[in-house]
Coordinates of N, CA and C in Angstrom, one line a residue:
M1 N -42.0 -102.3 -33.0 CA -41.5 -101.5 -31.9 C -42.6 -100.6 -31.4
Y2 N -43.3 -99.9 -32.3 CA -44.3 -98.9 -31.9 C -45.5 -99.6 -31.2
R3 N -45.8 -100.8 -31.7 CA -46.9 -101.6 -31.0 C -46.6 -101.9 -29.6
S4 N -45.3 -102.3 -29.4 CA -44.8 -102.7 -28.0 C -44.9 -101.5 -27.1
I5 N -44.5 -100.3 -27.6 CA -44.5 -99.1 -26.8 C -45.9 -98.7 -26.5
L6 N -46.8 -98.7 -27.5 CA -48.1 -98.3 -27.3 C -48.9 -99.3 -26.3
A7 N -48.5 -100.6 -26.4 CA -49.1 -101.5 -25.5 C -48.7 -101.2 -24.1
A8 N -47.4 -100.9 -23.9 CA -46.9 -100.6 -22.6 C -47.6 -99.3 -22.0
V9 N -47.8 -98.4 -22.9 CA -48.5 -97.1 -22.5 C -49.9 -97.4 -22.1
S10 N -50.6 -98.2 -22.9 CA -52.0 -98.5 -22.6 C -52.1 -99.3 -21.2
L11 N -51.2 -100.2 -21.0 CA -51.2 -100.9 -19.7 C -50.9 -100.0 -18.6
T12 N -50.0 -99.1 -18.8 CA -49.7 -98.1 -17.7 C -50.9 -97.2 -17.4
A13 N -51.6 -96.8 -18.5 CA -52.8 -96.0 -18.3 C -53.9 -96.7 -17.5
A14 N -54.0 -98.0 -17.8 CA -55.0 -98.8 -17.1 C -54.7 -98.9 -15.6
C15 N -53.4 -99.2 -15.4 CA -52.9 -99.3 -14.0 C -53.2 -98.0 -13.2
L16 N -52.9 -96.8 -13.9 CA -53.1 -95.6 -13.2 C -54.6 -95.3 -12.9
S17 N -55.5 -95.7 -13.9 CA -56.9 -95.6 -13.7 C -57.3 -96.4 -12.5
Y18 N -56.8 -97.6 -12.4 CA -57.2 -98.4 -11.2 C -56.6 -97.8 -9.9
A19 N -55.5 -97.2 -10.0 CA -54.8 -96.6 -8.8 C -55.6 -95.5 -8.2
Q20 N -56.5 -94.8 -9.1 CA -57.2 -93.6 -8.7 C -58.5 -94.0 -8.0
V21 N -58.9 -95.3 -8.0 CA -60.2 -95.7 -7.4 C -60.0 -95.7 -5.8
E22 N -60.9 -95.1 -5.1 CA -60.7 -95.1 -3.7 C -61.0 -96.5 -3.1
V23 N -60.1 -96.9 -2.2 CA -60.2 -98.2 -1.6 C -61.0 -98.0 -0.3
V24 N -62.1 -98.8 -0.1 CA -63.0 -98.6 1.1 C -63.0 -99.9 1.8
D25 N -62.8 -99.9 3.1 CA -62.8 -101.1 3.9 C -64.3 -101.4 4.3
R26 N -64.9 -102.4 3.7 CA -66.3 -102.6 4.0 C -66.5 -103.8 4.9
S27 N -65.5 -104.3 5.5 CA -65.6 -105.4 6.5 C -66.3 -104.9 7.8
P28 N -67.0 -105.9 8.4 CA -67.8 -105.5 9.7 C -66.8 -104.9 10.7
S29 N -67.3 -103.9 11.4 CA -66.5 -103.2 12.4 C -66.3 -104.2 13.6
S30 N -65.2 -104.1 14.2 CA -64.8 -104.9 15.3 C -65.8 -104.6 16.5
R31 N -66.1 -105.7 17.3 CA -67.0 -105.5 18.4 C -66.4 -104.4 19.3
G32 N -67.3 -103.5 19.6 CA -66.9 -102.5 20.6 C -66.2 -101.3 20.0
S33 N -65.9 -101.4 18.8 CA -65.2 -100.3 18.2 C -66.2 -99.2 17.8
T34 N -65.8 -98.1 17.7 CA -66.6 -96.9 17.3 C -66.2 -96.4 16.0
Q35 N -67.1 -96.4 15.0 CA -66.7 -95.9 13.7 C -66.4 -94.4 13.7
A36 N -65.3 -94.1 13.2 CA -64.9 -92.6 13.2 C -65.6 -91.9 12.1
P37 N -66.0 -90.7 12.4 CA -66.6 -89.9 11.3 C -65.6 -89.6 10.2
P38 N -66.1 -89.3 9.0 CA -65.2 -88.9 7.9 C -64.4 -87.8 8.4
S39 N -63.2 -87.9 8.0 CA -62.2 -86.8 8.4 C -61.5 -86.3 7.1
E40 N -60.6 -85.3 7.3 CA -59.8 -84.8 6.2 C -58.8 -85.9 5.7
P41 N -58.4 -85.9 4.4 CA -57.5 -86.9 4.0 C -56.2 -86.8 4.8
T42 N -55.7 -88.0 5.0 CA -54.5 -88.1 5.8 C -53.3 -87.7 4.9
Q43 N -52.1 -87.6 5.6 CA -50.9 -87.2 4.8 C -50.6 -88.3 3.9
Q44 N -50.8 -89.6 4.2 CA -50.5 -90.7 3.4 C -51.4 -90.7 2.1
T45 N -52.6 -90.3 2.2 CA -53.5 -90.2 1.1 C -53.1 -89.1 0.2
T46 N -52.7 -88.0 0.7 CA -52.2 -86.8 -0.1 C -51.0 -87.2 -0.9
T47 N -50.0 -87.9 -0.2 CA -48.8 -88.3 -0.9 C -49.1 -89.3 -2.0
G48 N -50.1 -90.2 -1.8 CA -50.4 -91.1 -2.9 C -51.0 -90.5 -4.1
N49 N -51.9 -89.4 -3.8 CA -52.5 -88.7 -4.9 C -51.4 -87.9 -5.7
Q50 N -50.4 -87.4 -5.0 CA -49.3 -86.7 -5.7 C -48.5 -87.7 -6.6
Q51 N -48.3 -88.9 -6.1 CA -47.6 -89.9 -6.9 C -48.4 -90.3 -8.1
V52 N -49.7 -90.4 -8.0 CA -50.5 -90.8 -9.1 C -50.5 -89.6 -10.1
A53 N -50.6 -88.4 -9.7 CA -50.5 -87.3 -10.6 C -49.2 -87.2 -11.3
E54 N -48.1 -87.5 -10.6 CA -46.8 -87.5 -11.3 C -46.7 -88.6 -12.3
L55 N -47.2 -89.8 -12.0 CA -47.2 -90.9 -12.9 C -48.0 -90.5 -14.2
Y56 N -49.2 -89.9 -14.0 CA -50.0 -89.5 -15.1 C -49.3 -88.5 -16.0
Y57 N -48.6 -87.6 -15.4 CA -47.9 -86.6 -16.2 C -46.8 -87.3 -17.0
Q58 N -46.1 -88.2 -16.4 CA -45.0 -88.9 -17.1 C -45.6 -89.8 -18.3
L59 N -46.8 -90.3 -18.0 CA -47.5 -91.0 -19.1 C -47.8 -90.1 -20.3
Q60 N -48.3 -88.9 -20.0 CA -48.5 -88.0 -21.1 C -47.3 -87.6 -21.8
V61 N -46.2 -87.4 -21.1 CA -44.9 -87.1 -21.8 C -44.5 -88.2 -22.7
L62 N -44.6 -89.5 -22.2 CA -44.2 -90.6 -22.9 C -45.0 -90.8 -24.2
Q63 N -46.3 -90.5 -24.1 CA -47.1 -90.6 -25.3 C -46.7 -89.6 -26.3
Q64 N -46.4 -88.4 -25.9 CA -46.0 -87.3 -26.8 C -44.7 -87.7 -27.5
E65 N -43.8 -88.3 -26.7 CA -42.5 -88.7 -27.3 C -42.6 -89.8 -28.3
V66 N -43.5 -90.7 -28.1 CA -43.8 -91.8 -29.0 C -44.3 -91.2 -30.3
L67 N -45.2 -90.3 -30.2 CA -45.8 -89.6 -31.4 C -44.7 -88.9 -32.2
E68 N -43.8 -88.2 -31.5 CA -42.8 -87.5 -32.2 C -41.8 -88.4 -32.9
L69 N -41.5 -89.5 -32.2 CA -40.5 -90.5 -32.8 C -41.2 -91.1 -34.0
R70 N -42.4 -91.4 -34.0 CA -43.1 -92.0 -35.1 C -43.1 -91.1 -36.3
G71 N -43.3 -89.8 -36.1 CA -43.3 -88.8 -37.2 C -41.9 -88.7 -37.7
L72 N -40.9 -88.7 -36.9 CA -39.5 -88.6 -37.4 C -39.1 -89.8 -38.2
V73 N -39.5 -91.0 -37.8 CA -39.1 -92.2 -38.6 C -39.9 -92.2 -39.9
E74 N -41.1 -91.8 -39.9 CA -41.9 -91.7 -41.2 C -41.3 -90.7 -42.1
T75 N -40.8 -89.6 -41.6 CA -40.2 -88.6 -42.5 C -38.9 -89.2 -43.1
Q76 N -38.1 -89.8 -42.2 CA -36.8 -90.3 -42.7 C -37.0 -91.5 -43.7
T77 N -38.0 -92.3 -43.5 CA -38.4 -93.4 -44.4 C -38.8 -92.8 -45.8
H78 N -39.6 -91.8 -45.8 CA -40.0 -91.1 -47.0 C -38.8 -90.6 -47.8
E79 N -37.9 -89.9 -47.0 CA -36.7 -89.3 -47.7 C -35.8 -90.4 -48.3
L80 N -35.7 -91.5 -47.6 CA -34.8 -92.6 -48.1 C -35.4 -93.1 -49.4
K81 N -36.7 -93.3 -49.4 CA -37.4 -93.8 -50.6 C -37.2 -92.9 -51.8
R82 N -37.3 -91.6 -51.5 CA -37.1 -90.6 -52.5 C -35.7 -90.6 -53.1
L83 N -34.7 -90.7 -52.2 CA -33.3 -90.7 -52.7 C -33.1 -92.0 -53.5
K84 N -33.6 -93.1 -53.1 CA -33.4 -94.4 -53.8 C -34.1 -94.3 -55.2
Q85 N -35.3 -93.7 -55.2 CA -35.9 -93.5 -56.5 C -35.2 -92.6 -57.4
Q86 N -34.6 -91.5 -56.9 CA -33.8 -90.6 -57.7 C -32.6 -91.2 -58.3
R87 N -31.9 -92.0 -57.4 CA -30.8 -92.8 -57.9 C -31.1 -93.7 -59.0
L88 N -32.3 -94.4 -58.8 CA -32.7 -95.4 -59.9 C -33.1 -94.7 -61.1
D89 N -33.7 -93.5 -61.0 CA -34.1 -92.7 -62.2 C -32.9 -92.3 -63.0
D90 N -31.8 -91.8 -62.2 CA -30.6 -91.4 -62.9 C -29.9 -92.6 -63.6
Y91 N -29.9 -93.7 -63.0 CA -29.3 -94.9 -63.6 C -30.1 -95.3 -64.9
L92 N -31.5 -95.3 -64.8 CA -32.3 -95.7 -65.9 C -32.1 -94.7 -67.1
D93 N -31.9 -93.4 -66.8 CA -31.7 -92.4 -67.8 C -30.4 -92.7 -68.5
L94 N -29.4 -93.1 -67.7 CA -28.1 -93.4 -68.3 C -28.2 -94.7 -69.2
D95 N -28.9 -95.6 -68.7 CA -29.1 -96.9 -69.4 C -29.9 -96.6 -70.7
R96 N -30.8 -95.7 -70.7 CA -31.6 -95.4 -71.9 C -30.6 -94.8 -73.0
R97 N -29.8 -93.9 -72.5 CA -28.8 -93.2 -73.4 C -27.9 -94.2 -74.0
L98 N -27.4 -95.2 -73.2 CA -26.5 -96.2 -73.7 C -27.2 -97.1 -74.7
S99 N -28.5 -97.4 -74.5 CA -29.2 -98.2 -75.4 C -29.4 -97.5 -76.8
Q100 N -29.6 -96.1 -76.7 CA -29.7 -95.4 -77.9 C -28.4 -95.4 -78.7
L101 N -27.3 -95.2 -78.0 CA -26.0 -95.2 -78.6 C -25.8 -96.6 -79.2
G102 N -26.1 -97.6 -78.5 CA -25.8 -99.0 -79.0 C -26.7 -99.3 -80.2
S103 N -27.9 -98.7 -80.4 CA -28.7 -99.0 -81.5 C -28.5 -98.0 -82.7
G104 N -27.6 -97.1 -82.5 CA -27.2 -96.1 -83.6 C -28.1 -94.9 -83.6
A105 N -28.9 -94.7 -82.5 CA -29.8 -93.5 -82.5 C -29.1 -92.3 -82.3
S106 N -27.9 -92.3 -81.6 CA -27.1 -91.2 -81.4 C -25.9 -91.2 -82.3
S107 N -25.2 -90.1 -82.5 CA -24.1 -90.1 -83.3 C -22.9 -90.7 -82.7
S108 N -22.0 -91.2 -83.4 CA -20.8 -91.9 -82.9 C -19.9 -90.9 -82.1
V109 N -19.4 -91.4 -81.0 CA -18.5 -90.5 -80.2 C -17.1 -90.6 -80.5
A110 N -16.7 -91.5 -81.4 CA -15.3 -91.7 -81.8 C -14.9 -90.6 -82.8
S111 N -13.6 -90.2 -82.8 CA -13.1 -89.3 -83.7 C -13.1 -89.8 -85.1
P112 N -13.0 -89.0 -86.2 CA -13.1 -89.5 -87.6 C -12.1 -90.6 -87.9
A113 N -10.9 -90.5 -87.2 CA -9.9 -91.5 -87.5 C -10.1 -92.8 -86.7
A114 N -11.1 -92.8 -85.9 CA -11.3 -94.0 -85.0 C -11.6 -95.3 -85.8
A115 N -12.3 -95.1 -86.9 CA -12.7 -96.3 -87.6 C -11.6 -97.0 -88.2
S116 N -10.5 -96.3 -88.4 CA -9.3 -97.0 -89.0 C -8.3 -97.5 -87.9
V117 N -8.6 -97.3 -86.6 CA -7.7 -97.7 -85.6 C -8.4 -98.8 -84.8
P118 N -8.1 -100.0 -85.1 CA -8.8 -101.1 -84.3 C -8.3 -101.2 -82.9
S119 N -9.2 -101.7 -82.0 CA -8.9 -101.8 -80.6 C -8.1 -103.1 -80.4
A120 N -7.6 -103.2 -79.2 CA -6.8 -104.4 -78.9 C -7.6 -105.7 -79.0
S121 N -8.9 -105.6 -78.6 CA -9.7 -106.8 -78.7 C -10.1 -107.1 -80.1
E122 N -10.3 -106.0 -80.9 CA -10.6 -106.2 -82.4 C -9.4 -106.9 -83.1
N123 N -8.2 -106.5 -82.7 CA -7.0 -107.1 -83.2 C -7.0 -108.6 -82.9
A124 N -7.5 -109.0 -81.8 CA -7.6 -110.4 -81.4 C -8.7 -111.1 -82.1
G125 N -9.6 -110.3 -82.7 CA -10.8 -110.9 -83.4 C -11.9 -111.3 -82.5
T126 N -12.0 -110.8 -81.3 CA -13.0 -111.2 -80.4 C -14.0 -110.1 -80.0
A127 N -13.7 -108.9 -80.5 CA -14.6 -107.8 -80.0 C -15.9 -107.7 -80.8
S128 N -16.9 -107.2 -80.2 CA -18.2 -106.9 -80.8 C -18.8 -105.8 -80.1
P129 N -19.8 -105.1 -80.7 CA -20.5 -104.0 -80.0 C -21.1 -104.4 -78.7
A130 N -21.6 -105.7 -78.7 CA -22.3 -106.2 -77.5 C -21.2 -106.3 -76.4
D131 N -20.0 -106.8 -76.7 CA -19.0 -107.0 -75.7 C -18.5 -105.7 -75.1
E132 N -18.4 -104.7 -76.0 CA -18.0 -103.3 -75.6 C -19.0 -102.7 -74.6
L133 N -20.3 -102.9 -75.0 CA -21.4 -102.3 -74.1 C -21.4 -103.0 -72.8
K134 N -21.2 -104.4 -72.8 CA -21.2 -105.1 -71.6 C -20.1 -104.7 -70.7
S135 N -18.9 -104.5 -71.3 CA -17.7 -104.0 -70.5 C -18.0 -102.6 -69.9
Y136 N -18.6 -101.7 -70.6 CA -18.8 -100.4 -70.1 C -19.9 -100.4 -69.0
R137 N -20.9 -101.2 -69.2 CA -22.0 -101.2 -68.2 C -21.5 -101.8 -66.9
A138 N -20.6 -102.8 -67.0 CA -20.0 -103.4 -65.8 C -19.3 -102.3 -65.0
A139 N -18.6 -101.5 -65.7 CA -17.8 -100.4 -65.0 C -18.8 -99.3 -64.4
I140 N -19.8 -99.0 -65.2 CA -20.7 -97.9 -64.7 C -21.6 -98.4 -63.6
D141 N -21.9 -99.7 -63.5 CA -22.6 -100.2 -62.4 C -21.8 -100.0 -61.1
L142 N -20.5 -100.2 -61.2 CA -19.7 -100.0 -60.0 C -19.7 -98.6 -59.6
V143 N -19.9 -97.6 -60.5 CA -19.9 -96.2 -60.2 C -21.3 -95.8 -59.6
L144 N -22.3 -96.1 -60.3 CA -23.6 -95.5 -60.0 C -24.4 -96.4 -59.0
K145 N -24.4 -97.7 -59.2 CA -25.2 -98.6 -58.3 C -24.5 -99.0 -57.1
Q146 N -23.2 -99.4 -57.2 CA -22.5 -99.9 -56.0 C -21.7 -98.9 -55.4
Q147 N -21.3 -97.8 -56.1 CA -20.5 -96.7 -55.6 C -19.2 -97.3 -55.0
N148 N -18.7 -98.3 -55.7 CA -17.4 -98.9 -55.4 C -16.3 -98.2 -56.4
Y149 N -15.9 -97.0 -56.0 CA -15.1 -96.2 -56.9 C -13.7 -96.8 -57.2
D150 N -13.1 -97.5 -56.3 CA -11.8 -98.1 -56.5 C -11.9 -99.2 -57.6
A151 N -12.9 -100.0 -57.4 CA -13.1 -101.1 -58.4 C -13.5 -100.5 -59.7
A152 N -14.3 -99.4 -59.7 CA -14.7 -98.8 -60.9 C -13.5 -98.2 -61.7
V153 N -12.6 -97.7 -61.0 CA -11.4 -97.2 -61.7 C -10.7 -98.3 -62.5
V154 N -10.6 -99.4 -61.8 CA -9.9 -100.6 -62.4 C -10.7 -101.0 -63.7
K155 N -12.0 -101.1 -63.6 CA -12.8 -101.5 -64.7 C -12.8 -100.5 -65.9
L156 N -12.8 -99.2 -65.5 CA -12.8 -98.2 -66.6 C -11.5 -98.2 -67.3
K157 N -10.4 -98.3 -66.6 CA -9.1 -98.4 -67.2 C -9.0 -99.6 -68.1
E158 N -9.5 -100.7 -67.6 CA -9.5 -102.0 -68.4 C -10.3 -101.8 -69.7
H159 N -11.4 -101.1 -69.6 CA -12.3 -100.8 -70.7 C -11.5 -100.0 -71.8
L160 N -10.8 -99.0 -71.3 CA -10.1 -98.1 -72.2 C -8.9 -98.9 -72.9
Q161 N -8.3 -99.8 -72.1 CA -7.2 -100.6 -72.7 C -7.8 -101.5 -73.8
N162 N -9.0 -102.0 -73.6 CA -9.5 -102.9 -74.6 C -10.2 -102.2 -75.8
Y163 N -10.8 -101.0 -75.5 CA -11.5 -100.2 -76.5 C -11.0 -98.8 -76.5
P164 N -9.8 -98.5 -76.8 CA -9.2 -97.1 -76.7 C -9.9 -96.1 -77.6
K165 N -10.5 -96.5 -78.7 CA -11.2 -95.6 -79.6 C -12.7 -96.1 -79.8
G166 N -13.2 -96.8 -78.8 CA -14.5 -97.4 -78.9 C -15.6 -96.3 -78.7
R167 N -16.8 -96.8 -78.8 CA -18.0 -96.0 -78.7 C -18.1 -95.3 -77.3
Y168 N -17.7 -96.0 -76.3 CA -17.9 -95.5 -74.9 C -16.5 -95.1 -74.3
A169 N -15.5 -94.9 -75.1 CA -14.2 -94.5 -74.5 C -14.3 -93.1 -73.9
G170 N -15.0 -92.2 -74.6 CA -15.1 -90.9 -74.1 C -15.8 -90.8 -72.7
N171 N -16.9 -91.6 -72.6 CA -17.6 -91.7 -71.4 C -16.7 -92.3 -70.3
A172 N -15.9 -93.3 -70.6 CA -15.0 -93.9 -69.6 C -14.0 -92.8 -69.1
L173 N -13.5 -92.0 -70.0 CA -12.6 -90.9 -69.6 C -13.2 -89.9 -68.7
Y174 N -14.5 -89.6 -69.1 CA -15.2 -88.6 -68.2 C -15.4 -89.2 -66.8
W175 N -15.8 -90.4 -66.7 CA -16.1 -90.9 -65.3 C -14.8 -91.1 -64.5
L176 N -13.7 -91.4 -65.2 CA -12.4 -91.4 -64.5 C -12.1 -90.1 -63.9
G177 N -12.3 -89.0 -64.7 CA -12.1 -87.7 -64.2 C -13.0 -87.3 -63.0
E178 N -14.3 -87.8 -63.2 CA -15.3 -87.5 -62.1 C -14.9 -88.2 -60.8
I179 N -14.5 -89.5 -60.9 CA -14.1 -90.2 -59.7 C -12.9 -89.6 -59.0
Y180 N -11.9 -89.2 -59.8 CA -10.7 -88.7 -59.1 C -11.0 -87.3 -58.5
L181 N -11.9 -86.5 -59.2 CA -12.4 -85.3 -58.6 C -13.1 -85.5 -57.3
L182 N -13.9 -86.5 -57.2 CA -14.6 -86.9 -56.0 C -13.6 -87.3 -54.9
K183 N -12.6 -88.0 -55.3 CA -11.6 -88.4 -54.3 C -10.6 -87.3 -53.9
G184 N -10.7 -86.1 -54.6 CA -9.8 -85.0 -54.2 C -8.5 -85.1 -54.9
E185 N -8.3 -86.0 -55.8 CA -7.0 -86.1 -56.5 C -7.1 -85.2 -57.8
L186 N -6.9 -83.9 -57.6 CA -7.2 -83.0 -58.6 C -6.3 -83.1 -59.9
E187 N -5.0 -83.3 -59.7 CA -4.1 -83.5 -60.9 C -4.5 -84.7 -61.7
T188 N -4.8 -85.8 -61.1 CA -5.2 -87.0 -61.9 C -6.5 -86.7 -62.6
S189 N -7.4 -86.1 -61.9 CA -8.7 -85.7 -62.5 C -8.5 -84.8 -63.7
R190 N -7.7 -83.8 -63.6 CA -7.4 -82.9 -64.7 C -6.9 -83.7 -65.9
Q191 N -6.0 -84.6 -65.7 CA -5.5 -85.4 -66.8 C -6.6 -86.2 -67.6
W192 N -7.5 -86.8 -66.9 CA -8.5 -87.6 -67.5 C -9.5 -86.7 -68.3
F193 N -9.9 -85.6 -67.7 CA -10.8 -84.6 -68.4 C -10.1 -84.0 -69.6
S194 N -8.9 -83.7 -69.4 CA -8.1 -83.1 -70.6 C -8.0 -84.1 -71.7
Q195 N -7.8 -85.4 -71.4 CA -7.7 -86.4 -72.4 C -9.0 -86.6 -73.2
L196 N -10.1 -86.5 -72.5 CA -11.4 -86.5 -73.1 C -11.5 -85.4 -74.2
L197 N -11.2 -84.2 -73.7 CA -11.3 -83.0 -74.6 C -10.4 -83.1 -75.8
S198 N -9.2 -83.6 -75.6 CA -8.2 -83.7 -76.7 C -8.5 -84.8 -77.7
E199 N -9.0 -85.9 -77.2 CA -9.2 -87.1 -78.1 C -10.6 -87.2 -78.7
F200 N -11.5 -86.6 -78.0 CA -12.9 -86.7 -78.4 C -13.6 -85.3 -78.4
P201 N -13.1 -84.4 -79.2 CA -13.6 -83.0 -79.2 C -15.1 -82.9 -79.5
D202 N -15.7 -83.9 -80.2 CA -17.1 -83.8 -80.5 C -18.0 -84.7 -79.6
H203 N -17.4 -85.1 -78.6 CA -18.2 -86.0 -77.7 C -19.3 -85.3 -77.0
P204 N -20.5 -86.0 -76.7 CA -21.6 -85.3 -76.0 C -21.2 -84.9 -74.6
K205 N -20.2 -85.4 -74.0 CA -19.8 -85.1 -72.7 C -18.8 -83.9 -72.7
V206 N -18.5 -83.3 -73.8 CA -17.5 -82.2 -73.8 C -17.9 -81.1 -72.9
A207 N -19.1 -80.6 -73.0 CA -19.5 -79.5 -72.1 C -19.4 -79.8 -70.6
D208 N -19.8 -81.0 -70.3 CA -19.7 -81.5 -68.9 C -18.2 -81.5 -68.5
A209 N -17.4 -82.0 -69.4 CA -15.9 -82.1 -69.1 C -15.3 -80.7 -68.9
Q210 N -15.7 -79.8 -69.8 CA -15.2 -78.4 -69.7 C -15.6 -77.8 -68.3
F211 N -16.8 -78.0 -67.9 CA -17.3 -77.5 -66.6 C -16.5 -78.1 -65.5
K212 N -16.3 -79.4 -65.5 CA -15.6 -80.1 -64.4 C -14.1 -79.7 -64.4
L213 N -13.6 -79.6 -65.6 CA -12.1 -79.3 -65.7 C -11.9 -77.8 -65.3
G214 N -12.9 -76.9 -65.6 CA -12.8 -75.6 -65.1 C -12.8 -75.5 -63.6
K215 N -13.7 -76.4 -63.0 CA -13.8 -76.4 -61.5 C -12.5 -77.0 -60.9
V216 N -11.9 -78.0 -61.6 CA -10.6 -78.5 -61.1 C -9.5 -77.5 -61.1
H217 N -9.4 -76.7 -62.2 CA -8.4 -75.6 -62.3 C -8.6 -74.6 -61.2
H218 N -9.9 -74.3 -61.0 CA -10.2 -73.3 -59.9 C -9.8 -73.8 -58.6
L219 N -10.1 -75.0 -58.3 CA -9.6 -75.6 -57.0 C -8.1 -75.7 -56.9
M220 N -7.4 -75.8 -58.0 CA -6.0 -75.9 -58.0 C -5.3 -74.5 -58.0
G221 N -6.2 -73.4 -58.1 CA -5.7 -72.1 -58.0 C -5.4 -71.4 -59.3
D222 N -5.7 -72.1 -60.4 CA -5.5 -71.5 -61.8 C -6.7 -70.8 -62.2
D223 N -7.0 -69.6 -61.7 CA -8.3 -69.0 -62.0 C -8.4 -68.6 -63.5
A224 N -7.3 -68.2 -64.2 CA -7.4 -67.8 -65.6 C -7.9 -69.0 -66.5
Q225 N -7.3 -70.1 -66.3 CA -7.7 -71.3 -67.1 C -9.0 -71.8 -66.7
A226 N -9.3 -71.7 -65.4 CA -10.7 -72.1 -64.9 C -11.8 -71.2 -65.6
K227 N -11.6 -69.9 -65.6 CA -12.6 -69.1 -66.2 C -12.8 -69.3 -67.7
T228 N -11.7 -69.5 -68.4 CA -11.8 -69.8 -69.8 C -12.6 -71.1 -70.1
L229 N -12.3 -72.1 -69.4 CA -13.1 -73.4 -69.6 C -14.5 -73.2 -69.1
L230 N -14.8 -72.5 -68.0 CA -16.1 -72.4 -67.5 C -17.0 -71.5 -68.5
E231 N -16.4 -70.5 -69.1 CA -17.1 -69.7 -70.1 C -17.4 -70.5 -71.3
R232 N -16.6 -71.4 -71.7 CA -16.9 -72.3 -72.9 C -18.1 -73.2 -72.5
A233 N -18.0 -73.7 -71.3 CA -19.1 -74.6 -70.9 C -20.4 -73.9 -70.8
A234 N -20.3 -72.6 -70.3 CA -21.5 -71.8 -70.1 C -22.3 -71.5 -71.4
R235 N -21.6 -71.6 -72.5 CA -22.3 -71.4 -73.8 C -23.1 -72.6 -74.2
A236 N -22.9 -73.7 -73.6 CA -23.6 -74.9 -74.0 C -25.0 -74.9 -73.4
K237 N -25.9 -75.7 -74.1 CA -27.3 -75.9 -73.6 C -27.3 -77.0 -72.6
G238 N -28.3 -77.0 -71.9 CA -28.5 -78.2 -70.9 C -27.9 -77.9 -69.6
N239 N -27.8 -79.0 -68.8 CA -27.4 -78.9 -67.4 C -26.0 -78.4 -67.2
A240 N -25.1 -78.8 -68.1 CA -23.7 -78.4 -68.0 C -23.6 -76.9 -68.1
G241 N -24.3 -76.3 -69.1 CA -24.2 -74.9 -69.3 C -24.8 -74.1 -68.1
R242 N -25.8 -74.6 -67.5 CA -26.4 -73.9 -66.4 C -25.5 -74.0 -65.2
L243 N -24.9 -75.2 -64.9 CA -24.0 -75.3 -63.8 C -22.8 -74.4 -64.0
A244 N -22.3 -74.3 -65.2 CA -21.1 -73.5 -65.5 C -21.4 -72.0 -65.2
R245 N -22.6 -71.6 -65.7 CA -23.0 -70.2 -65.4 C -23.2 -69.9 -64.0
D246 N -23.8 -70.8 -63.2 CA -23.9 -70.6 -61.8 C -22.5 -70.6 -61.1
Y247 N -21.6 -71.4 -61.5 CA -20.3 -71.5 -60.9 C -19.5 -70.2 -61.2
L248 N -19.7 -69.7 -62.4 CA -19.0 -68.4 -62.7 C -19.6 -67.3 -61.9
Q249 N -20.9 -67.2 -61.7 CA -21.5 -66.2 -61.0 C -21.1 -66.2 -59.5
E250 N -21.0 -67.4 -58.9 CA -20.7 -67.6 -57.5 C -19.2 -67.3 -57.2
N251 N -18.3 -67.6 -58.2 CA -16.9 -67.6 -57.9 C -16.1 -66.5 -58.6
F252 N -16.7 -66.0 -59.7 CA -16.0 -65.0 -60.5 C -16.9 -63.7 -60.7
G253 N -18.1 -63.8 -60.2 CA -19.0 -62.6 -60.4 C -19.4 -62.3 -61.8
S254 N -19.4 -63.3 -62.7 CA -19.8 -63.0 -64.0 C -20.6 -64.2 -64.6

């Protein structure tokens, strides 16, 4: 598109340059005619010069607008690339954590009694750690990569039905709370975050769930419960603790 515009601008500039060349009639004078001495420019010549000047000014304006548009598009393209890279980095970080959990690098997120409570798929004799991870990743892809939240809710609930005490059950509960908070369904969001805290009190997502649950209670008008949860989250290290402290400062002055 820019090449077409610049080509048109160059052609217009060439035409204007040609238009400014004085046209002289060099044909032989008619017999008996008397050549008139040079005189002041006629009104027609003056009008033509004004038109050329106006066209030249319009050309300058057009060139400036093209440069501004190019700069705007380049800025937006850079920002889009940055956002895509940030999203990819977030997803790769999550994938790395999942891989660590799957290889046993992280501690189990299930409660002490979870080992004695088989899941529905385990009862059927078809479950495996790889199946569970595949099920969870399919749900998380819908959240983070495709941002298809309605389909993600279905997949996350299906995962919990198949692996109610599995390695990623706590994560599934957290993301259900997150999705419903994003959708503005506060009561449903509260239920999922609360379930995470009650069923998996040692889960790595506890601090994040406390912060989000405190935010939910604040949005629902329950400031006392909101402050209690936010203060618990604020004592945690990492991003959840920082966010909780900032939220307390902004909304409760503490």
